[in-house]
Short mmCIF file of C-alpha atoms and ligand atoms in Angstrom, two decimals:
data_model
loop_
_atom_site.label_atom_id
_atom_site.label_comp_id
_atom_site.label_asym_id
_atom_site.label_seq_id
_atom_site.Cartn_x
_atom_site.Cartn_y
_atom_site.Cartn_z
CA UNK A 16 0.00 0.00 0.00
CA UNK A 17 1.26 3.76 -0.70
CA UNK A 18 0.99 6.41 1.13
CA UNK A 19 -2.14 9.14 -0.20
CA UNK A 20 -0.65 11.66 -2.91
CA UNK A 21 0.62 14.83 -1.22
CA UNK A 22 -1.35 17.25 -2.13
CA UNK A 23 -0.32 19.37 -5.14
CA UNK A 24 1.41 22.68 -4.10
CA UNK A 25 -0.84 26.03 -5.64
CA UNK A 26 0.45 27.13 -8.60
CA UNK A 27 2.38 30.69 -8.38
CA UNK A 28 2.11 33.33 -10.87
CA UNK A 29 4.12 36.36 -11.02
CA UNK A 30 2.39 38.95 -12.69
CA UNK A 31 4.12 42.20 -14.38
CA UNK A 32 1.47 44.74 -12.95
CA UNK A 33 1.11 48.02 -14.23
CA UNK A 34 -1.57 48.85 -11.88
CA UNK A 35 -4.16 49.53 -14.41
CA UNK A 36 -7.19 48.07 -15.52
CA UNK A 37 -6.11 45.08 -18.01
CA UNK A 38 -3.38 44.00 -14.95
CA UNK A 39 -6.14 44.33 -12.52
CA UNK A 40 -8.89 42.36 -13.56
CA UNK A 41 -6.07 40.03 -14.62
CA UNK A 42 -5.28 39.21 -11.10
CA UNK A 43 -8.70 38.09 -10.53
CA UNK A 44 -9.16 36.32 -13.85
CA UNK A 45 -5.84 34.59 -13.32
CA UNK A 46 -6.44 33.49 -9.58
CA UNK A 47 -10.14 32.25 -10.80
CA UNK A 48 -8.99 30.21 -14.11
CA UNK A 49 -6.56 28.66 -12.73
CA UNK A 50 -6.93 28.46 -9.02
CA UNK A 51 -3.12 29.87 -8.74
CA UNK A 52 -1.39 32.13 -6.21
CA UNK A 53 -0.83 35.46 -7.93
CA UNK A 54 2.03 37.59 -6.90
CA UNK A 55 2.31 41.06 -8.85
CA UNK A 56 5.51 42.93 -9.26
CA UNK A 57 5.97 46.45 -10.69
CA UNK A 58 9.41 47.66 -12.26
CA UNK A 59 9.56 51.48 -11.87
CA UNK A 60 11.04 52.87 -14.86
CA UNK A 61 9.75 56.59 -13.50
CA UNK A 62 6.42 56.16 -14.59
CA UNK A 63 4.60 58.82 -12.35
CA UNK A 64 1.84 56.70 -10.78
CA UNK A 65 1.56 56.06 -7.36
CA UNK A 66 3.01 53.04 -7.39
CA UNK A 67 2.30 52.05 -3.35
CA UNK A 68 -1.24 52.87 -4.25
CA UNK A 69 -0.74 50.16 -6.94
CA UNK A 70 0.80 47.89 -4.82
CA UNK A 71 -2.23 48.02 -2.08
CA UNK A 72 -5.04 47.86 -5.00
CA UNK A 73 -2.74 44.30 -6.05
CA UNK A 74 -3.38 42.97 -2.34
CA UNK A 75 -6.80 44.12 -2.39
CA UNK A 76 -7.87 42.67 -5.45
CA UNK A 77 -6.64 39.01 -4.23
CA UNK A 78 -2.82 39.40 -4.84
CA UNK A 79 -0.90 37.38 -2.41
CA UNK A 80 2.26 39.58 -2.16
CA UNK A 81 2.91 43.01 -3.94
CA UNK A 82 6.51 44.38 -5.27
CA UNK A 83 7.94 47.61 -6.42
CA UNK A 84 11.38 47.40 -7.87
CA UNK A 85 13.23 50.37 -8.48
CA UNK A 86 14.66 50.05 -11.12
CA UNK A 87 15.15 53.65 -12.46
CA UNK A 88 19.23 53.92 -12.38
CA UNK A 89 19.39 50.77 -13.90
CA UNK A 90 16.95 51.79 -16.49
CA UNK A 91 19.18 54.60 -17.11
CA UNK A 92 22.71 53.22 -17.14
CA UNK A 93 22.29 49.72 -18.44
CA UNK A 94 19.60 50.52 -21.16
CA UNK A 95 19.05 54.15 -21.65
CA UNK A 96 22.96 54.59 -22.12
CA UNK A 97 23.39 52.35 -25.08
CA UNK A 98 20.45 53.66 -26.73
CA UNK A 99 22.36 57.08 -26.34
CA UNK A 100 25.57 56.00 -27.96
CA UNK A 101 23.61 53.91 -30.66
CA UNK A 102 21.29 57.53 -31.41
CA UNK A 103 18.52 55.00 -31.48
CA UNK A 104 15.27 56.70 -32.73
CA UNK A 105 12.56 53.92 -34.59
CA UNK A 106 11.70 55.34 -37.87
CA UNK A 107 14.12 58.47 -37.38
CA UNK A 108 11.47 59.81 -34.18
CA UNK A 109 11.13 57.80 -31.42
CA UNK A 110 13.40 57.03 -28.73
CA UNK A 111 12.11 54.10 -27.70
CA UNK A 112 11.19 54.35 -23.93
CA UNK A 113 8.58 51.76 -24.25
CA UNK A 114 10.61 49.42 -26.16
CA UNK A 115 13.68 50.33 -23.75
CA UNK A 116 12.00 49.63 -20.69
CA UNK A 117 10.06 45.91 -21.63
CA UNK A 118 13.51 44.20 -21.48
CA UNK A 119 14.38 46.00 -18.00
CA UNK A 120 11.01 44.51 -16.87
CA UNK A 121 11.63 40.96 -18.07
CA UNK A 122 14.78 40.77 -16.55
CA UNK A 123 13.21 42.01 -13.24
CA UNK A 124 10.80 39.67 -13.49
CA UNK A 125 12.96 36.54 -14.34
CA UNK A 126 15.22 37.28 -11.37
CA UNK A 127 12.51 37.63 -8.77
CA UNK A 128 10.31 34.28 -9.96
CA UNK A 129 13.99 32.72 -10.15
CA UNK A 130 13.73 33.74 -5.99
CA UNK A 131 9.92 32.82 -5.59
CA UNK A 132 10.20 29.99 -7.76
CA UNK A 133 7.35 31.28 -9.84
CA UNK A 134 5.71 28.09 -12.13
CA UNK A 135 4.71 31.11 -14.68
CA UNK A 136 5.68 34.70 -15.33
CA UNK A 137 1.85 36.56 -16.61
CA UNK A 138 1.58 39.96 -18.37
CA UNK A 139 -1.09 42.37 -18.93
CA UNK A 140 -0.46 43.13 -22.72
CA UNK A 141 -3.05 42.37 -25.66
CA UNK A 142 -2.39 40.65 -28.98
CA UNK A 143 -2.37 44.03 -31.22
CA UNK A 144 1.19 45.68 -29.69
CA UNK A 145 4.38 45.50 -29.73
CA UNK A 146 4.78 45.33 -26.34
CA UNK A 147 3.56 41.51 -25.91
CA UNK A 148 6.47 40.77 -28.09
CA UNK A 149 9.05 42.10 -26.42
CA UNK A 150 8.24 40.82 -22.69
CA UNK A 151 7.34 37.40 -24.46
CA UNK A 152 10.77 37.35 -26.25
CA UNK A 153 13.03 39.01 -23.34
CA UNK A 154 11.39 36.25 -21.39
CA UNK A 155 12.64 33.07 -23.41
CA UNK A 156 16.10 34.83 -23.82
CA UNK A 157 16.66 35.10 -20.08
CA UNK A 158 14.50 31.49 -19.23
CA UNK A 159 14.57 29.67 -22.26
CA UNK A 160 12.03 27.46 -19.63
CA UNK A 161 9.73 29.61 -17.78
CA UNK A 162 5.87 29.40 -18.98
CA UNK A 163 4.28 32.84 -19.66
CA UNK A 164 0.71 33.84 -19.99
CA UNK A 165 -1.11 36.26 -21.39
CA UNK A 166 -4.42 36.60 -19.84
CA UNK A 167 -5.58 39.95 -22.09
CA UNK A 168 -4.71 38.20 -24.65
CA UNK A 169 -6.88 35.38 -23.99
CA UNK A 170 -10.00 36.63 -22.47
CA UNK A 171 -11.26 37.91 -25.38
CA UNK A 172 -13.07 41.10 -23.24
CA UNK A 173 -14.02 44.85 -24.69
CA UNK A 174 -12.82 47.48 -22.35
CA UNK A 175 -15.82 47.47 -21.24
CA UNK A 176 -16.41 44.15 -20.54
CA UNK A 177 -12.95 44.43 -18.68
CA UNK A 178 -14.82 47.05 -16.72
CA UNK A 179 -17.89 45.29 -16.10
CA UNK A 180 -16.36 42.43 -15.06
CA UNK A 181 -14.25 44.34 -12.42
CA UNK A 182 -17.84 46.10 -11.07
CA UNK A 183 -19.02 42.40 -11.39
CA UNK A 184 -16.06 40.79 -9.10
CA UNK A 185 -15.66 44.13 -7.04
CA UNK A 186 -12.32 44.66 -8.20
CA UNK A 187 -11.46 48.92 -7.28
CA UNK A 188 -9.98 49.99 -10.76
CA UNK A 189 -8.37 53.50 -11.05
CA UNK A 190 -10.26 56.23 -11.61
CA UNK A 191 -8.17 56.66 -14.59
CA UNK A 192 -9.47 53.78 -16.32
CA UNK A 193 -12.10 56.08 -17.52
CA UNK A 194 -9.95 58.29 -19.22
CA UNK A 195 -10.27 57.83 -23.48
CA UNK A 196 -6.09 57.49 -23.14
CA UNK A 197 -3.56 54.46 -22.85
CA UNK A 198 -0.40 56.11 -21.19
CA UNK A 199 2.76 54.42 -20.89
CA UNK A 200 5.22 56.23 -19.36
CA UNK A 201 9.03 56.36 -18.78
CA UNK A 202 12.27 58.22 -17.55
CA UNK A 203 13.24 58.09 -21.32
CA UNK A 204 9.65 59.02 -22.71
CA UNK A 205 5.98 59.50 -22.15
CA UNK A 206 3.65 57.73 -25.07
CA UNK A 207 -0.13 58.28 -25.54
CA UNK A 208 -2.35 56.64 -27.92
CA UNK A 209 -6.76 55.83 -28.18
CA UNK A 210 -9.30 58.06 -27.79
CA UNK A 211 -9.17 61.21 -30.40
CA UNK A 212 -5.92 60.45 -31.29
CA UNK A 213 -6.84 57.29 -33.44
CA UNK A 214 -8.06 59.92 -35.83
CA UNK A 215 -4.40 60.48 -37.62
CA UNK A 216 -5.86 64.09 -38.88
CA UNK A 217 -7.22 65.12 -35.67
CA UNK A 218 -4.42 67.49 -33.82
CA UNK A 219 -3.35 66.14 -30.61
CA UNK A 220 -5.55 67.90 -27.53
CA UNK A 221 -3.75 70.31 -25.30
CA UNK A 222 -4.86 68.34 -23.02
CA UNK A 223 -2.97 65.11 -23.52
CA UNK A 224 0.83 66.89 -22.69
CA UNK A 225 2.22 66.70 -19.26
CA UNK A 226 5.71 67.35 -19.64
CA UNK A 227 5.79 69.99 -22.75
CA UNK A 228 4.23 73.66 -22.81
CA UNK A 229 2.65 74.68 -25.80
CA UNK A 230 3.83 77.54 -27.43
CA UNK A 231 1.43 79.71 -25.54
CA UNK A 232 2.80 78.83 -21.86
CA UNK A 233 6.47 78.85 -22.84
CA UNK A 234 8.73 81.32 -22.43
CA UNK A 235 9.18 83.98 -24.61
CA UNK A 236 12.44 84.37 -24.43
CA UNK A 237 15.12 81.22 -25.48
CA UNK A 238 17.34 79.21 -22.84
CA UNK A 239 20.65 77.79 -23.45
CA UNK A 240 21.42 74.52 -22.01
CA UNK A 241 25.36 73.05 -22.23
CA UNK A 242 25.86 69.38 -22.28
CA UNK A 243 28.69 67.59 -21.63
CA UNK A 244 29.92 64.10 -22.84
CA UNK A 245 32.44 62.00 -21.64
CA UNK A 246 33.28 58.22 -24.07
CA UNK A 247 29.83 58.76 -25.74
CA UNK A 248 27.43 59.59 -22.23
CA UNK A 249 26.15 62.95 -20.98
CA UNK A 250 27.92 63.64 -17.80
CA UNK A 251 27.06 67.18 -16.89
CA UNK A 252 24.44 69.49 -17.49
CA UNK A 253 25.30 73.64 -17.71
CA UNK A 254 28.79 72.64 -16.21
CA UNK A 255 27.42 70.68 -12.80
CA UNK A 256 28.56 66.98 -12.89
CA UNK A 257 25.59 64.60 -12.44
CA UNK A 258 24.47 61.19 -13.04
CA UNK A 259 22.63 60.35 -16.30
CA UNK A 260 19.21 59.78 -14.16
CA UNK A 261 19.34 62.90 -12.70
CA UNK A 262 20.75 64.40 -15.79
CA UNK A 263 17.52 62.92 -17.79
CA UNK A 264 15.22 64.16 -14.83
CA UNK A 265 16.54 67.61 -14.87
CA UNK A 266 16.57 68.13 -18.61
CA UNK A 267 12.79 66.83 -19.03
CA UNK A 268 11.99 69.63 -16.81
CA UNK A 269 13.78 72.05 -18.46
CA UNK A 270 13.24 71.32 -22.28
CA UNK A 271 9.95 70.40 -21.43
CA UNK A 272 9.18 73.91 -19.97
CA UNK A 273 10.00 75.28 -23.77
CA UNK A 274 8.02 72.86 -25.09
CA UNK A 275 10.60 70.61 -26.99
CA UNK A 276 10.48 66.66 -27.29
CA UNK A 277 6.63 66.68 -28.70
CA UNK A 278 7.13 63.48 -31.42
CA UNK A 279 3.34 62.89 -33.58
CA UNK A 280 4.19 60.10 -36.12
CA UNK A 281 2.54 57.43 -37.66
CA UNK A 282 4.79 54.19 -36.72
CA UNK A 283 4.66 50.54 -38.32
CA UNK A 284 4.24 48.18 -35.53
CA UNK A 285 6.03 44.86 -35.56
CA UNK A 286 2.96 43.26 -35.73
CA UNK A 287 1.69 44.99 -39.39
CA UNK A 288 -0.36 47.70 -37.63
CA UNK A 289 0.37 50.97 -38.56
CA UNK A 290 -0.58 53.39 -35.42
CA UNK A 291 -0.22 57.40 -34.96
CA UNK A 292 1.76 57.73 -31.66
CA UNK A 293 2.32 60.82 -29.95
CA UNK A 294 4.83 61.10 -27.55
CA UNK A 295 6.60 63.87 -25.05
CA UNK A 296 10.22 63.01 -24.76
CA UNK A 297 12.34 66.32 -24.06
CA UNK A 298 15.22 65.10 -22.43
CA UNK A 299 15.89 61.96 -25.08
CA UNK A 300 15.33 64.65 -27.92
CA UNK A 301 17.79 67.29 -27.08
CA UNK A 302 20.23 64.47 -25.87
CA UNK A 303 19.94 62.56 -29.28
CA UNK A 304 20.42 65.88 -31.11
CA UNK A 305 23.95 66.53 -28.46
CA UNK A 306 24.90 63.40 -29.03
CA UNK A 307 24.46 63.03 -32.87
CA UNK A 308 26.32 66.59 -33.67
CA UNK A 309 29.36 65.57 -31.03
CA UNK A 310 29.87 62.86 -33.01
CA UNK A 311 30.17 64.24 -36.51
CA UNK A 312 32.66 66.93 -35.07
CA UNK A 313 35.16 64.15 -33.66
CA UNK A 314 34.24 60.82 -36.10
CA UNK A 315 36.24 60.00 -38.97
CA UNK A 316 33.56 60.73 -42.01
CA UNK A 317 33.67 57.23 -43.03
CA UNK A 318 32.62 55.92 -39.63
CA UNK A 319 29.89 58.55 -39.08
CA UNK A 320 28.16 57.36 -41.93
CA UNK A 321 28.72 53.69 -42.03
CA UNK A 322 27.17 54.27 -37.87
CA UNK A 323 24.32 56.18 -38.96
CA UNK A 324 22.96 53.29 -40.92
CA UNK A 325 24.02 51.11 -38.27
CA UNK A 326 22.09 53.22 -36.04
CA UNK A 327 18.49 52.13 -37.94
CA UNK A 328 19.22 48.69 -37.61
CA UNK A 329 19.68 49.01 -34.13
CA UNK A 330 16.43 51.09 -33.57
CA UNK A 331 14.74 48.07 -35.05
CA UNK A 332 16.57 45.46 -33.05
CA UNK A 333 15.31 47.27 -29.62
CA UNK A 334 11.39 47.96 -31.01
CA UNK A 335 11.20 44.52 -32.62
CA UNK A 336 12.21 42.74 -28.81
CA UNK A 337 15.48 41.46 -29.65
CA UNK A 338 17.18 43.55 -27.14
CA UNK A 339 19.05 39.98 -25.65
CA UNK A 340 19.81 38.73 -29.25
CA UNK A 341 23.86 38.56 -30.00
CA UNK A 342 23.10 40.82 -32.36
CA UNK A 343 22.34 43.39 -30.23
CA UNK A 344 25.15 42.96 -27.91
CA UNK A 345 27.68 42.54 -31.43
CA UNK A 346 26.04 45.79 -31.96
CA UNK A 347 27.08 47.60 -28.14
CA UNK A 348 30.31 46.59 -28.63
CA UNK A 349 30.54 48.49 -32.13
CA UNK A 350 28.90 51.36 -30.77
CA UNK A 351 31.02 51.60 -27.64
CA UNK A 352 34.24 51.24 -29.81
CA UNK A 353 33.55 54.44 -31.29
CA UNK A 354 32.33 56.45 -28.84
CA UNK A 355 35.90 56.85 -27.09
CA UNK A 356 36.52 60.30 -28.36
CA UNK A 357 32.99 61.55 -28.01
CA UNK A 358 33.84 63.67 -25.74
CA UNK A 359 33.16 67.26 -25.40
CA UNK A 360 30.83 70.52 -24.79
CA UNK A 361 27.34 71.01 -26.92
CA UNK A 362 25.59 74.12 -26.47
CA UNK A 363 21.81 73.93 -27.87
CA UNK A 364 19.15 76.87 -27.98
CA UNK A 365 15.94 76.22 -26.61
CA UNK A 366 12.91 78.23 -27.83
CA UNK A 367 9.04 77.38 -28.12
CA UNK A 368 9.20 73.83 -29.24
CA UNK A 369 12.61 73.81 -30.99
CA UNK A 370 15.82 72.80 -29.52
CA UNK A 371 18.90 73.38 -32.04
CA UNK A 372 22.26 73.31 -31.68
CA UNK A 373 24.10 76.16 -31.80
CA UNK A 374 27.86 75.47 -30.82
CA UNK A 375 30.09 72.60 -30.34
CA UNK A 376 33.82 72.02 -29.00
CA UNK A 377 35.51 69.14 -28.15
CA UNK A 378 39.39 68.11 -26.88
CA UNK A 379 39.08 65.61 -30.18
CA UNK A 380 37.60 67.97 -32.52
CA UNK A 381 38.32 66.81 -36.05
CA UNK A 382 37.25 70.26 -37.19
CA UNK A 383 40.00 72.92 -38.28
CA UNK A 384 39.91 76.24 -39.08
CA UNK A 385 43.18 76.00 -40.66
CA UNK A 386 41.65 73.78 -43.47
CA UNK A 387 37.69 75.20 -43.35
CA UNK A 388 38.51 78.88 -43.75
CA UNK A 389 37.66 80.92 -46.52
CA UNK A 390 40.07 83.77 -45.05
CA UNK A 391 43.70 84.43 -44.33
CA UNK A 392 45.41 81.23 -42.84
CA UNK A 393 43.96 79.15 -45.15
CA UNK A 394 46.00 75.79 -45.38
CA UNK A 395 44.21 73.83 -47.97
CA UNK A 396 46.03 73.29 -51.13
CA UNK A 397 43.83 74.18 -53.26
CA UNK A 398 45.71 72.69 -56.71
CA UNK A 399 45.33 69.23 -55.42
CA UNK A 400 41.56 70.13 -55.91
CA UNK A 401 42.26 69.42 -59.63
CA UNK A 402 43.72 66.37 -59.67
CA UNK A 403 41.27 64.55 -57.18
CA UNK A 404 38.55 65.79 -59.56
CA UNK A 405 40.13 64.13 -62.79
CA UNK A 406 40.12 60.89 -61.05
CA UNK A 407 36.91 61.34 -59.08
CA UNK A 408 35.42 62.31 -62.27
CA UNK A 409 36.92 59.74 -64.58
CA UNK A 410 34.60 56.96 -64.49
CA UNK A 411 31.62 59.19 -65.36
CA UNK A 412 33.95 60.39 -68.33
CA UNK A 413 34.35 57.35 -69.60
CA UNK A 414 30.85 56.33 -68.76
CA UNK A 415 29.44 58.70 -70.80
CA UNK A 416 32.54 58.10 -73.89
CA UNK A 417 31.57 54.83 -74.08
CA UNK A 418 27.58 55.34 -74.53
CA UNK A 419 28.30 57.86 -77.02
CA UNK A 420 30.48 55.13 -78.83
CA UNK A 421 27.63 52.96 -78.33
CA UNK A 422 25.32 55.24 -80.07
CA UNK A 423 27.69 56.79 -83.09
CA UNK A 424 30.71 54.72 -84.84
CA UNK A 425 31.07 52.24 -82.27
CA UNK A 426 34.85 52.89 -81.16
CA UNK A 427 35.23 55.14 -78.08
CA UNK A 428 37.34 57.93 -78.28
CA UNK A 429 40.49 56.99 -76.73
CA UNK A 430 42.22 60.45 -77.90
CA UNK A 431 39.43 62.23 -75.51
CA UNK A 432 40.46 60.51 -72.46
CA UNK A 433 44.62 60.80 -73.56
CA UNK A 434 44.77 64.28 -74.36
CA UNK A 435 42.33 64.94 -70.88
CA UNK A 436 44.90 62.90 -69.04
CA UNK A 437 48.23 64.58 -70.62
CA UNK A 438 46.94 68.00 -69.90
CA UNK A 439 47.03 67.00 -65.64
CA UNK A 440 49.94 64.87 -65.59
CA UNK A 441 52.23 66.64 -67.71
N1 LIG B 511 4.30 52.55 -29.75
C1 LIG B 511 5.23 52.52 -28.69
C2 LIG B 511 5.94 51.21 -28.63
O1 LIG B 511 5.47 50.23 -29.14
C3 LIG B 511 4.60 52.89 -27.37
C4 LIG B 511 3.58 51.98 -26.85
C5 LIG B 511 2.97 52.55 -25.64
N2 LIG B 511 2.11 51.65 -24.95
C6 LIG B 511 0.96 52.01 -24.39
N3 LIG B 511 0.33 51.15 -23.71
N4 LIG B 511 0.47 53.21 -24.54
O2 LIG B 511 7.00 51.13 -28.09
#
């Protein structure tokens, strides 16, 4: 005879809550499908909720434990920082924030089911973004093992279903769930999309910004902010020294105030949608903008512009999830290799809406007067112009000799090229 079965453990769930209404009802769907423990864990990137609000509206609604990492200066230095050196903006405008920060979250989330030994890691995100894909795919990089679930995904409920059923159950959803918006929000960048803005010819609302003045509440007179770079990163701000979170922080506030870093684009999600985003993202605009300008003053030409298209590819490596792919670490270390000599002083000019740079000087400066000048002290030569042209132009020359062969006697006109080349070389 044998012993009666143990009884089988509850199942435990760590779920990445937001604290809104698709992770709340989810904690209640998840607990009732499947009879599991649900633990909810929020990474704060900077979004500006109150997160210990969320974490007692977790416990309420049935969650066993609640967690807020901080996870902000990691945010910054691990993932912001690349993203800096690599200029990456998706489709030439956005800088990512969302796309930054899924990655960040996965990770948090592997490490702490790792410690509860979680049997399933659930998220909150439906099947139409982006953002399914990259927690899904972060997730299988980090534990190739670990079942995830995607309860929005799966329920197959209307908004307002979602927010019947939490009346139905009881389940206190933020006030904010009313609100026409979906609002994801970082250090790095604050994106809004629904309501009026699915129109892609209505103009965004006042309404919608937080963190940029229109042109009628900023100042009417321009600010001048100086950044400094050190290897490729922003290290001080108007000459104080401070750390890139703080740096990002302050410079939000202050671009923000002139009303820089609004981005309205329509943006081709990985999976086929095309959506119109809007986002307010002052710091990561005027810090792209440093960054970009440092480097053509101190990068050999050649580099600049093989990086630049290097630059897209990573942009679509980080929206498309594959932050943890070899490629994208292959990638860092290119970037990082060339970012040694990035170092230096940007001044940009800060005025309703518009940041633009306006002076540059760096200890590596590839820039000289000696050779740009049009005045005295000019130390171009400028006969070598003339030789560098023949040869430059020489293909085309006999490009366009041989078609003109092609279309006359047939022989190309050797004397044409001879007599062109005596005349330089003599
Ligand atoms: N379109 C951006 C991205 O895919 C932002 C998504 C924002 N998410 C949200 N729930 N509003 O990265």
């Amino acid at each position: 005879m044998h012993s009666p079965s143990k009884k089988k453990e509850q199942k435990k769930i760590l779920l990445a809550y937001s604290g809104g209404l698709d992770t709340s009802v989810a904690i209640h769907w998840l607990k009732e499908k499947y009879g599991c423990e649900v633990v909810a864990v929020t990474v704060d990137v900077g979004q500006s909720d109150d997160l210990k609000e969320a974490m007692r509206r977790a416990k309420a609604i049935g969650a066993s434990r609640a967690w807020v990492i901080d996870a902000k200066k990691e945010f910054a230095e691990e993932y912001i920082a690349p993203a800096i050196k690599a200029n990456a903006l998706y489709e030439g405008n956005y800088p990512l924030g969302t796309a930054l920060a899924r990655p960040l979250m996965a990770e948090k989330l592997v490490e702490m089911a790792e410690r509860l030994g979680a049997d399933a890691i659930a998220h909150g995100c439906t099947g139409k973004g982006n953002d399914q894909v990259r927690f899904e795919v972060s997730i299988m990089a980090l534990a190739p093992e670990m079942e995830i679930l995607a309860p929005a995904r799966d329920w197959n409920m209307s908004r307002d279903e979602e927010i019947g059923y939490a009346k139905e159950h009881g389940i206190p959803i933020p006030v904010t769930c009313d609100a026409p918006y979906s609002i994801d929000e970082s250090i790095w960048s604050r994106a809004i999309e629904c309501g009026v803005l699915e129109d892609a010819w209505a103009e965004p609302p006042e309404s919608i910004f937080e963190w940029t003045k229109g042109a009628d509440r900023s100042p009417d007179s321009a600010e001048y902010v100086e950044i400094g770079f050190e290897s490729g990163l922003p290290v001080s701000l108007n000459g104080t020294t401070m750390d890139l979170l703080d740096l990002i922080a302050s410079l939000n506030d202050i671009a923000g105030n002139h009303g820089v870093g609004r981005i309205d684009h329509i943006e081709n999600r990985l999976v086929g949608i095309k959506s119109r985003e809007v986002y307010e993202a002052p710091a990561a605009v005027v810090l792209m903008k440093a960054h970009q300008d440092l480097e053509s003053m101190v990068m050999p030409k050649d580099m600049t512009h093989y990086k630049r298209t290097m630059e897209q590819q990573y942009a679509d490596l980080v929206y498309n999830g594959l932050w943890f792919s070899p490629l994208c670490k292959a990638m860092d270390a290119f970037m990082d290799s060339t970012q040694q000599s990035v170092t230096g002083t940007i001044k940009v000019k800060l005025f309703k809406g518009s940041a633009v740079v306006v002076g540059r000087e760096s200890p590596h400066s590839m820039y000289s007067t000696a050779l740009a000048t049009y005045e005295k002290g000019d130390e171009f030569d400028h006969s070598a112009a003339k030789g560098f042209i023949y040869v430059w132009g020489l293909p085309l020359k006999v490009a366009s000799l041989a078609s003109a062969a092609k279309n006359g006697n047939g022989v190309m006109n050797e004397i044409a090229v001879r007599e062109e080349s005596s005349g330089v070389c003599k």
